PDB file of C-alpha atoms in Angstrom:
ATOM      1  CA  MET A   1       2.666 -65.408  -6.740  1.00 70.00           C
ATOM      2  CA  ALA A   2       2.685 -61.228  -6.114  1.00 70.00           C
ATOM      3  CA  VAL A   3       5.494 -60.314  -4.437  1.00 70.00           C
ATOM      4  CA  SER A   4       5.236 -56.932  -2.721  1.00 73.00           C
ATOM      5  CA  ALA A   5       8.310 -55.259  -1.224  1.00 76.00           C
ATOM      6  CA  ASP A   6       8.720 -52.133   0.643  1.00 83.00           C
ATOM      7  CA  LEU A   7      11.446 -50.120  -1.807  1.00 87.00           C
ATOM      8  CA  ALA A   8      11.134 -46.002  -0.527  1.00 88.00           C
ATOM      9  CA  LYS A   9      14.715 -46.832   1.307  1.00 92.00           C
ATOM     10  CA  LEU A  10      16.675 -47.417  -1.680  1.00 95.00           C
ATOM     11  CA  LEU A  11      14.451 -44.490  -3.836  1.00 97.00           C
ATOM     12  CA  ASP A  12      14.370 -40.713  -3.941  1.00 96.00           C
ATOM     13  CA  ARG A  13      10.706 -40.186  -2.786  1.00 94.00           C
ATOM     14  CA  GLU A  14       9.352 -39.314  -6.093  1.00 95.00           C
ATOM     15  CA  TYR A  15      10.251 -42.699  -7.575  1.00 96.00           C
ATOM     16  CA  GLU A  16       8.836 -44.182  -4.275  1.00 93.00           C
ATOM     17  CA  ASP A  17       5.268 -45.644  -5.902  1.00 92.00           C
ATOM     18  CA  LYS A  18       6.541 -46.639  -9.413  1.00 94.00           C
ATOM     19  CA  THR A  19       6.385 -49.321 -10.599  1.00 92.00           C
ATOM     20  CA  LEU A  20       9.580 -51.448 -11.344  1.00 93.00           C
ATOM     21  CA  ASP A  21       9.367 -51.467 -14.344  1.00 96.00           C
ATOM     22  CA  GLU A  22       8.940 -47.827 -14.776  1.00 97.00           C
ATOM     23  CA  ILE A  23      12.028 -48.091 -12.327  1.00 97.00           C
ATOM     24  CA  ILE A  24      13.801 -50.160 -14.287  1.00 98.00           C
ATOM     25  CA  LYS A  25      13.514 -47.676 -17.035  1.00 98.00           C
ATOM     26  CA  ALA A  26      14.227 -44.455 -14.241  1.00 98.00           C
ATOM     27  CA  PRO A  27      17.580 -42.159 -14.326  1.00 98.00           C
ATOM     28  CA  VAL A  28      20.193 -43.354 -11.988  1.00 98.00           C
ATOM     29  CA  ASP A  29      19.026 -40.492  -9.684  1.00 98.00           C
ATOM     30  CA  ALA A  30      16.256 -41.925  -9.449  1.00 98.00           C
ATOM     31  CA  LEU A  31      18.449 -44.203  -6.319  1.00 98.00           C
ATOM     32  CA  ALA A  32      18.707 -42.683  -2.752  1.00 97.00           C
ATOM     33  CA  GLY A  33      21.800 -41.388  -1.766  1.00 97.00           C
ATOM     34  CA  VAL A  34      23.176 -40.613  -6.724  1.00 98.00           C
ATOM     35  CA  SER A  35      23.012 -36.840  -7.328  1.00 97.00           C
ATOM     36  CA  ALA A  36      22.549 -35.536 -10.766  1.00 97.00           C
ATOM     37  CA  GLU A  37      25.890 -35.208 -10.858  1.00 98.00           C
ATOM     38  CA  ASP A  38      27.077 -38.937  -9.791  1.00 98.00           C
ATOM     39  CA  ALA A  39      24.169 -39.657 -13.287  1.00 98.00           C
ATOM     40  CA  GLU A  40      26.511 -37.825 -15.346  1.00 98.00           C
ATOM     41  CA  LEU A  41      29.632 -39.248 -14.116  1.00 98.00           C
ATOM     42  CA  LEU A  42      27.944 -43.126 -14.315  1.00 98.00           C
ATOM     43  CA  LYS A  43      27.097 -41.642 -18.182  1.00 98.00           C
ATOM     44  CA  LYS A  44      30.197 -40.143 -19.148  1.00 98.00           C
ATOM     45  CA  ALA A  45      32.372 -43.847 -18.314  1.00 97.00           C
ATOM     46  CA  PHE A  46      30.167 -45.933 -18.674  1.00 97.00           C
ATOM     47  CA  HIS A  47      27.053 -45.141 -21.109  1.00 98.00           C
ATOM     48  CA  ILE A  48      24.581 -45.163 -18.000  1.00 98.00           C
ATOM     49  CA  LYS A  49      21.211 -44.064 -18.593  1.00 98.00           C
ATOM     50  CA  THR A  50      19.081 -45.813 -16.372  1.00 98.00           C
ATOM     51  CA  VAL A  51      18.769 -47.948 -13.136  1.00 98.00           C
ATOM     52  CA  GLY A  52      18.888 -51.108 -15.437  1.00 98.00           C
ATOM     53  CA  ASP A  53      21.817 -49.778 -16.934  1.00 98.00           C
ATOM     54  CA  LEU A  54      23.235 -49.930 -13.816  1.00 98.00           C
ATOM     55  CA  GLY A  55      21.799 -53.306 -13.078  1.00 97.00           C
ATOM     56  CA  ARG A  56      23.029 -54.563 -15.333  1.00 98.00           C
ATOM     57  CA  ASN A  57      26.086 -53.283 -16.704  1.00 98.00           C
ATOM     58  CA  LYS A  58      29.102 -56.005 -16.639  1.00 97.00           C
ATOM     59  CA  PHE A  59      31.162 -54.295 -14.396  1.00 97.00           C
ATOM     60  CA  PHE A  60      29.204 -53.288 -11.576  1.00 96.00           C
ATOM     61  CA  ARG A  61      28.551 -56.807 -11.568  1.00 97.00           C
ATOM     62  CA  ALA A  62      31.546 -58.843 -11.682  1.00 98.00           C
ATOM     63  CA  ALA A  63      32.098 -56.763  -8.308  1.00 97.00           C
ATOM     64  CA  THR A  64      28.316 -57.701  -7.502  1.00 96.00           C
ATOM     65  CA  ALA A  65      29.389 -61.402  -7.377  1.00 97.00           C
ATOM     66  CA  LEU A  66      33.677 -61.440  -6.939  1.00 97.00           C
ATOM     67  CA  VAL A  67      31.681 -59.284  -3.579  1.00 97.00           C
ATOM     68  CA  ASP A  68      28.840 -62.028  -3.107  1.00 95.00           C
ATOM     69  CA  LEU A  69      31.355 -64.955  -3.708  1.00 95.00           C
ATOM     70  CA  THR A  70      34.202 -63.537  -0.537  1.00 95.00           C
ATOM     71  CA  ASP A  71      30.738 -63.098   1.122  1.00 91.00           C
ATOM     72  CA  SER A  72      29.475 -66.909   1.181  1.00 89.00           C
ATOM     73  CA  ARG A  73      33.129 -68.399   2.633  1.00 84.00           C
ATOM     74  CA  LYS A  74      32.334 -66.543   6.143  1.00 75.00           C
TER      75      LYS A  74
END
């Protein structure tokens, strides 16, 4: 089953037409609103280099799970 999504608002312009595999391998600053300086801080603090690293990071996943649980109670 093919799935399509408009990711333009989530990504910098140069990454809008990339495949999901390419986006996951892209540097964190491929995400709209994440600067090169932000990406460097994530790299130093958490060893996060790619969008995939960010999405798989145990601390960010734990925070997301807690927010989702809280929101689901409303």
